[in-house]
Every structure is written in C-alpha cells, then in structure tokens.
Amino acid sequence: MKKNRLVSALQKLAAAGAVVLAAVSLQPTTASAAPAPVVGGVRAAQGEFPWMVRLSMGCGGSMLTPQIVLTAAHCVSGSGNNTGITATAGVVDLQSSSAIKVKSTKVLQAPGYNGTGKDWALIKLASPITSVPTLKIAETTAYNSGTFTVAGWGGTREGGAQQRYLRKANVPFVSDASCQASYGSSLVPAEEICAGFDQGGVDTCQGDSGGPMFRKDNAGAWIQVGIVSWGEGCARAGYPGVYTEVSTFAAAIKSAAATL
Ligand code: ARG
C-alpha cells in the first residue's frame, strides 16, 4: 500500500470530536527549523491565494462557489447532511481574529469513490462567504502541464506538525508515464495528475490534502488543475505528489455542485 493518506487518522479524531490541530501538536517535535509546508515551500502572503480554505478535519480546500468548498474525497467519510465541519477562510493565519469561520451543512463525496482515483468532494457551507473570490476549475486538459503552485497548512516534512500560516511551493508537471514508473498500478492516469521534482525536496504533505494545485491560465487568472491526494511519503526523490485531475471531473463537479 503505497498510498499515504495520513489524514484518515485526523478524520477519525475529528469524527470523535477531537480538536485536530491540538492532536497534531501532541506529536513530538524537534528543534530543527522546518523550512516549508508544503515541504520545501515558503509562507504565502495574506491575500495571495484568497480562495484557500482550511477544513477542521485537517484538510485544505478551495472556494468553488461562494457557498461550496472543493476538497478531496478522502477528507470526508461519505455524503449527506453534515454540520460537523468548520471551514476557515480569508486568512493565511489560522489564528487571526479576522478569520471567517463557517460550518458545513452537507457533504457530497465523489460518486463511486472507493479509495482509488475519484478523490474529490464538495462541502456546502451554512452561509456564503462573499468576501473572498472563488477559484476557477480547469474544464479541459489545456493547463495540465507546466509549473504548478500548491499551498496548504500541512506538514513541512513527513511526520511534521500542521502549520499556523499558509505555505506555498511550485512543482513541475510529471507525465503519466513517469509517474507510473514510480507508482505502477496504484496510479489511475485518467483521474490523477502528478507533480514534483525528480530529486524530490518540494511537495505537498499530510494535511495539505484537499487543497488545490493551480497555475495561471492564458488570461493570467489562477485555475485549479489538481486536488492534493496522495504520495509515497513527502518530497521523496522519485516519488512525485499525486493530485486528482480536475479536468477529468470538472463536469461531474459542476453538476454535483448544482444539486447541493
Ligand atoms: N494524503 C495527504 C493528506 O491527507 C496528502 C499527501 C500528499 N502527499 C504527497 N507526497 N504529495 O493530507
């Protein structure tokens, strides 16, 4: 089992009503400074990625509409009414007094999700967040190449603590053939898109799941091409990050959002 979806442990804690961030902070820490989170990244500026959302079960997400967050299927436990998730938006600092916090009302996990591929889900919020913009999703494969940006509050190294401040990094596209050479039949090439450096060092990591991988489109606007899904460890040489291929699911995501 190469898939490293450590967030499932966080989900269980969240389901049990535990405070995920507190739980994570109980992990032993070392004195060495962790440079990034997203491994190998740097802090994002306030307002740089205004559609980024932190979800209370320990995942990331992006604003699809003012009232719907796009995240990963493995961050949620099914579909239906759910008032147990809090979305935090509008801030890079999760402890900021200006953070916008809104509870969920419903969750829609990708139809047919069984742990392999199809790693997307929608979270309906109790009220729209109108003070932040939405992030456009890629509806064609046109932007499934080049250099992508990833961002999140996840660990800055394998086993590392969740972060208070949003971090970002850039990672290059990795072809299906190359990614399959790393992951074999664990990869679902039609549903997943990989990114990372051959030598490793920069990647998303535990707690970044559900957050967007994005780039600029030809008009200079940010467009989401991936959803943080899984990888073998984090930032290891020869093991790129694996992301849900948003273009594959854009039509399904849009029609599902219309039903929420
Ligand atoms: N599954 C992880 C999460 O739940 C994300 C892992 C991403 N791993 C990677 N090497 N890119 O947060």
Short mmCIF file of C-alpha atoms and ligand atoms in Angstrom, two decimals:
data_model
loop_
_atom_site.label_atom_id
_atom_site.label_comp_id
_atom_site.label_asym_id
_atom_site.label_seq_id
_atom_site.Cartn_x
_atom_site.Cartn_y
_atom_site.Cartn_z
CA MET A 1 0.00 0.00 0.00
CA LYS A 2 1.91 2.98 -1.21
CA LYS A 3 -0.85 5.44 -0.65
CA ASN A 4 -0.09 7.65 2.24
CA ARG A 5 -3.34 9.18 3.30
CA LEU A 6 -2.47 10.01 6.82
CA VAL A 7 -5.39 12.37 7.08
CA SER A 8 -7.62 9.41 7.76
CA ALA A 9 -6.25 9.35 11.28
CA LEU A 10 -7.15 13.01 11.56
CA GLN A 11 -10.63 12.28 10.27
CA LYS A 12 -11.18 9.72 12.97
CA LEU A 13 -10.14 12.24 15.59
CA ALA A 14 -12.40 14.86 14.07
CA ALA A 15 -15.27 12.41 13.94
CA ALA A 16 -14.68 11.70 17.59
CA GLY A 17 -14.96 15.40 18.25
CA ALA A 18 -11.30 15.87 18.99
CA VAL A 19 -9.50 19.03 18.03
CA VAL A 20 -7.31 18.04 15.15
CA LEU A 21 -4.73 20.76 15.47
CA ALA A 22 -4.29 20.06 19.17
CA ALA A 23 -3.90 16.38 18.43
CA VAL A 24 -1.29 17.05 15.82
CA SER A 25 0.64 19.35 18.12
CA LEU A 26 0.99 16.46 20.54
CA GLN A 27 3.36 14.82 18.15
CA PRO A 28 6.96 15.07 19.23
CA THR A 29 8.72 17.92 17.54
CA THR A 30 12.37 18.57 17.01
CA ALA A 31 14.19 21.82 17.45
CA SER A 32 15.26 21.92 13.81
CA ALA A 33 13.55 24.61 11.81
CA ALA A 34 11.19 23.21 9.23
CA PRO A 35 11.55 25.32 6.11
CA ALA A 36 8.26 24.75 4.44
CA PRO A 37 4.84 23.06 4.19
CA VAL A 38 4.09 22.00 1.89
CA VAL A 39 7.64 20.59 2.05
CA GLY A 40 10.19 22.95 0.52
CA GLY A 41 7.89 25.96 0.39
CA VAL A 42 7.66 29.42 1.85
CA ARG A 43 4.94 31.39 3.56
CA ALA A 44 2.19 32.78 1.36
CA ALA A 45 1.26 36.44 1.65
CA GLN A 46 -2.11 37.48 3.04
CA GLY A 47 -4.47 37.67 0.05
CA GLU A 48 -2.16 35.86 -2.35
CA PHE A 49 -4.44 32.80 -2.64
CA PRO A 50 -7.69 34.21 -1.26
CA TRP A 51 -9.80 31.19 -2.19
CA MET A 52 -7.77 28.82 0.03
CA VAL A 53 -9.74 27.17 2.81
CA ARG A 54 -8.70 25.18 5.85
CA LEU A 55 -11.13 22.47 6.92
CA SER A 56 -11.45 21.38 10.55
CA MET A 57 -10.78 17.70 9.92
CA GLY A 58 -7.26 18.70 8.92
CA CYS A 59 -7.53 19.19 5.18
CA GLY A 60 -7.32 22.01 2.67
CA GLY A 61 -9.91 23.10 0.15
CA SER A 62 -10.74 25.81 -2.35
CA MET A 63 -13.81 28.00 -2.85
CA LEU A 64 -15.70 26.56 -5.85
CA THR A 65 -18.69 28.85 -5.34
CA PRO A 66 -19.32 31.31 -2.50
CA GLN A 67 -21.06 28.50 -0.60
CA ILE A 68 -19.25 25.34 -1.78
CA VAL A 69 -15.72 24.16 -0.97
CA LEU A 70 -13.95 21.68 -3.25
CA THR A 71 -11.76 19.21 -1.35
CA ALA A 72 -10.66 15.56 -1.50
CA ALA A 73 -12.98 12.58 -1.11
CA HIS A 74 -10.55 11.00 1.35
CA CYS A 75 -11.04 14.02 3.64
CA VAL A 76 -14.70 13.16 4.24
CA SER A 77 -16.44 10.00 5.31
CA GLY A 78 -19.42 9.92 2.96
CA SER A 79 -22.27 12.02 1.61
CA GLY A 80 -25.24 13.62 3.29
CA ASN A 81 -26.14 16.21 5.89
CA ASN A 82 -23.10 17.12 7.94
CA THR A 83 -22.81 20.06 10.31
CA GLY A 84 -19.55 18.87 11.82
CA ILE A 85 -17.01 20.57 9.58
CA THR A 86 -15.80 24.14 10.02
CA ALA A 87 -14.26 25.96 7.09
CA THR A 88 -11.80 28.76 7.84
CA ALA A 89 -11.31 31.27 5.03
CA GLY A 90 -9.93 34.70 4.29
CA VAL A 91 -6.68 34.38 6.20
CA VAL A 92 -3.22 32.89 5.94
CA ASP A 93 -3.03 32.86 9.76
CA LEU A 94 -5.48 30.32 11.12
CA GLN A 95 -5.38 32.10 14.49
CA SER A 96 -6.19 35.52 13.06
CA SER A 97 -9.13 37.34 14.62
CA SER A 98 -10.24 38.21 11.09
CA ALA A 99 -10.64 34.57 10.08
CA ILE A 100 -14.01 33.76 8.55
CA LYS A 101 -15.36 30.54 10.04
CA VAL A 102 -18.44 28.87 8.63
CA LYS A 103 -19.88 25.46 9.41
CA SER A 104 -20.86 22.84 6.86
CA THR A 105 -24.40 21.74 6.14
CA LYS A 106 -23.81 18.96 3.61
CA VAL A 107 -21.05 16.84 2.15
CA LEU A 108 -21.01 15.22 -1.28
CA GLN A 109 -18.29 12.63 -1.77
CA ALA A 110 -17.48 11.78 -5.39
CA PRO A 111 -19.90 9.16 -6.71
CA GLY A 112 -18.15 5.80 -6.92
CA TYR A 113 -15.25 6.82 -4.67
CA ASN A 114 -13.62 3.68 -3.25
CA GLY A 115 -10.16 4.90 -2.27
CA THR A 116 -8.61 4.70 -5.74
CA GLY A 117 -8.98 7.72 -8.01
CA LYS A 118 -12.08 9.97 -7.93
CA ASP A 119 -10.59 11.82 -4.98
CA TRP A 120 -12.87 14.83 -4.86
CA ALA A 121 -15.70 16.02 -2.63
CA LEU A 122 -17.86 19.08 -2.09
CA ILE A 123 -18.76 20.75 1.18
CA LYS A 124 -21.78 23.02 1.33
CA LEU A 125 -21.45 25.87 3.82
CA ALA A 126 -24.16 27.20 6.09
CA SER A 127 -23.81 30.63 4.51
CA PRO A 128 -21.96 32.05 1.52
CA ILE A 129 -18.59 33.66 2.02
CA THR A 130 -18.81 36.70 -0.22
CA SER A 131 -15.62 38.42 0.88
CA VAL A 132 -13.29 36.01 -0.92
CA PRO A 133 -13.19 35.08 -4.61
CA THR A 134 -13.71 31.60 -5.99
CA LEU A 135 -11.04 29.59 -7.84
CA LYS A 136 -11.91 28.58 -11.37
CA ILE A 137 -11.52 24.87 -12.16
CA ALA A 138 -9.91 23.51 -15.32
CA GLU A 139 -12.57 22.13 -17.66
CA THR A 140 -10.16 20.94 -20.35
CA THR A 141 -6.70 19.40 -20.33
CA ALA A 142 -5.21 22.63 -21.72
CA TYR A 143 -3.47 23.53 -18.46
CA ASN A 144 -2.38 20.05 -17.38
CA SER A 145 1.29 20.84 -17.93
CA GLY A 146 3.93 23.35 -16.94
CA THR A 147 4.65 24.56 -13.45
CA PHE A 148 2.01 24.39 -10.78
CA THR A 149 1.62 26.07 -7.41
CA VAL A 150 0.45 24.19 -4.32
CA ALA A 151 -0.49 25.67 -0.96
CA GLY A 152 -1.59 24.41 2.41
CA TRP A 153 -1.30 24.32 6.17
CA GLY A 154 0.04 20.75 6.22
CA GLY A 155 3.33 19.41 7.49
CA THR A 156 6.63 20.76 6.26
CA ARG A 157 8.17 17.31 6.32
CA GLU A 158 6.97 13.73 6.74
CA GLY A 159 5.50 13.44 10.20
CA GLY A 160 5.79 17.20 10.70
CA ALA A 161 3.29 19.38 12.53
CA GLN A 162 0.41 21.18 10.91
CA GLN A 163 1.14 24.84 10.27
CA ARG A 164 -0.45 28.01 11.58
CA TYR A 165 0.46 30.03 8.47
CA LEU A 166 -0.36 29.08 4.89
CA ARG A 167 2.64 27.94 2.86
CA LYS A 168 3.20 27.60 -0.88
CA ALA A 169 5.58 25.97 -3.35
CA ASN A 170 5.96 25.42 -7.08
CA VAL A 171 6.19 21.96 -8.58
CA PRO A 172 6.60 20.88 -12.22
CA PHE A 173 4.22 18.57 -14.06
CA VAL A 174 5.24 14.91 -14.20
CA SER A 175 3.97 12.79 -17.11
CA ASP A 176 1.69 9.81 -16.58
CA ALA A 177 4.44 7.52 -17.91
CA SER A 178 6.98 8.85 -15.47
CA CYS A 179 4.52 8.79 -12.59
CA GLN A 180 3.52 5.22 -13.42
CA ALA A 181 7.19 4.28 -13.31
CA SER A 182 7.09 5.43 -9.67
CA TYR A 183 3.72 4.12 -8.61
CA GLY A 184 2.78 1.32 -11.01
CA SER A 185 -0.84 0.29 -10.93
CA SER A 186 -1.57 2.43 -7.86
CA LEU A 187 -1.82 5.37 -10.24
CA VAL A 188 -5.05 5.99 -12.15
CA PRO A 189 -3.66 8.06 -15.03
CA ALA A 190 -7.02 9.19 -16.40
CA GLU A 191 -8.05 10.50 -12.99
CA GLU A 192 -4.76 11.65 -11.48
CA ILE A 193 -2.05 14.12 -12.41
CA CYS A 194 1.41 14.08 -10.84
CA ALA A 195 3.83 16.88 -9.98
CA GLY A 196 7.22 17.15 -8.34
CA PHE A 197 10.95 17.24 -8.95
CA ASP A 198 12.92 14.08 -9.83
CA GLN A 199 15.21 14.84 -6.92
CA GLY A 200 12.29 15.46 -4.53
CA GLY A 201 12.57 18.19 -1.93
CA VAL A 202 9.34 20.05 -2.73
CA ASP A 203 5.89 18.55 -2.30
CA THR A 204 2.59 18.68 -0.53
CA CYS A 205 2.35 16.58 2.62
CA GLN A 206 -0.09 15.36 5.28
CA GLY A 207 -2.72 17.98 5.99
CA ASP A 208 -2.45 19.58 2.57
CA SER A 209 -4.92 17.07 1.16
CA GLY A 210 -7.98 18.51 -0.47
CA GLY A 211 -6.24 21.76 -1.25
CA PRO A 212 -5.77 22.96 -4.79
CA MET A 213 -2.89 22.64 -7.23
CA PHE A 214 -3.18 25.57 -9.61
CA ARG A 215 -1.47 27.67 -12.27
CA LYS A 216 -2.15 30.73 -14.36
CA ASP A 217 -4.31 30.39 -17.48
CA ASN A 218 -3.65 32.17 -20.75
CA ALA A 219 -5.51 35.22 -19.46
CA GLY A 220 -3.34 35.37 -16.34
CA ALA A 221 -6.03 34.09 -13.97
CA TRP A 222 -5.45 31.30 -11.48
CA ILE A 223 -7.03 28.00 -12.49
CA GLN A 224 -7.22 24.80 -10.45
CA VAL A 225 -5.83 21.72 -12.17
CA GLY A 226 -5.43 19.37 -9.21
CA ILE A 227 -6.55 18.42 -5.71
CA VAL A 228 -3.90 17.23 -3.23
CA SER A 229 -4.45 13.47 -2.95
CA TRP A 230 -1.52 11.21 -2.06
CA GLY A 231 2.13 10.25 -2.47
CA GLU A 232 4.78 7.92 -1.10
CA GLY A 233 5.93 9.89 1.91
CA CYS A 234 6.50 13.55 1.10
CA ALA A 235 9.06 15.11 -1.23
CA ARG A 236 10.99 11.85 -1.66
CA ALA A 237 13.22 11.55 -4.70
CA GLY A 238 11.48 9.52 -7.40
CA TYR A 239 8.04 9.86 -5.81
CA PRO A 240 6.05 12.84 -7.10
CA GLY A 241 2.88 14.10 -5.47
CA VAL A 242 -0.35 12.68 -6.89
CA TYR A 243 -3.30 15.01 -7.44
CA THR A 244 -6.86 14.48 -8.57
CA GLU A 245 -7.04 15.55 -12.23
CA VAL A 246 -9.65 18.28 -12.03
CA SER A 247 -10.27 18.48 -15.78
CA THR A 248 -11.43 14.85 -15.76
CA PHE A 249 -14.08 15.61 -13.16
CA ALA A 250 -14.98 19.22 -13.94
CA ALA A 251 -18.34 18.37 -15.47
CA ALA A 252 -19.22 16.00 -12.62
CA ILE A 253 -18.09 18.55 -10.05
CA LYS A 254 -20.21 21.28 -11.61
CA SER A 255 -23.33 19.16 -11.88
CA ALA A 256 -22.87 17.85 -8.34
CA ALA A 257 -22.46 21.41 -7.06
CA ALA A 258 -25.74 22.35 -8.74
CA THR A 259 -27.53 19.70 -6.66
CA LEU A 260 -26.14 20.80 -3.28
N1 ARG B 1 -2.92 12.36 1.85
C1 ARG B 1 -2.30 13.54 2.37
C2 ARG B 1 -3.30 14.32 3.19
O1 ARG B 1 -4.27 13.75 3.54
C3 ARG B 1 -1.66 14.32 1.29
C4 ARG B 1 -0.46 13.64 0.86
C5 ARG B 1 0.22 14.32 -0.25
N2 ARG B 1 1.45 13.65 -0.38
C6 ARG B 1 2.38 13.97 -1.24
N3 ARG B 1 3.50 13.35 -1.19
N4 ARG B 1 2.18 14.91 -2.13
O2 ARG B 1 -3.06 15.42 3.61
#
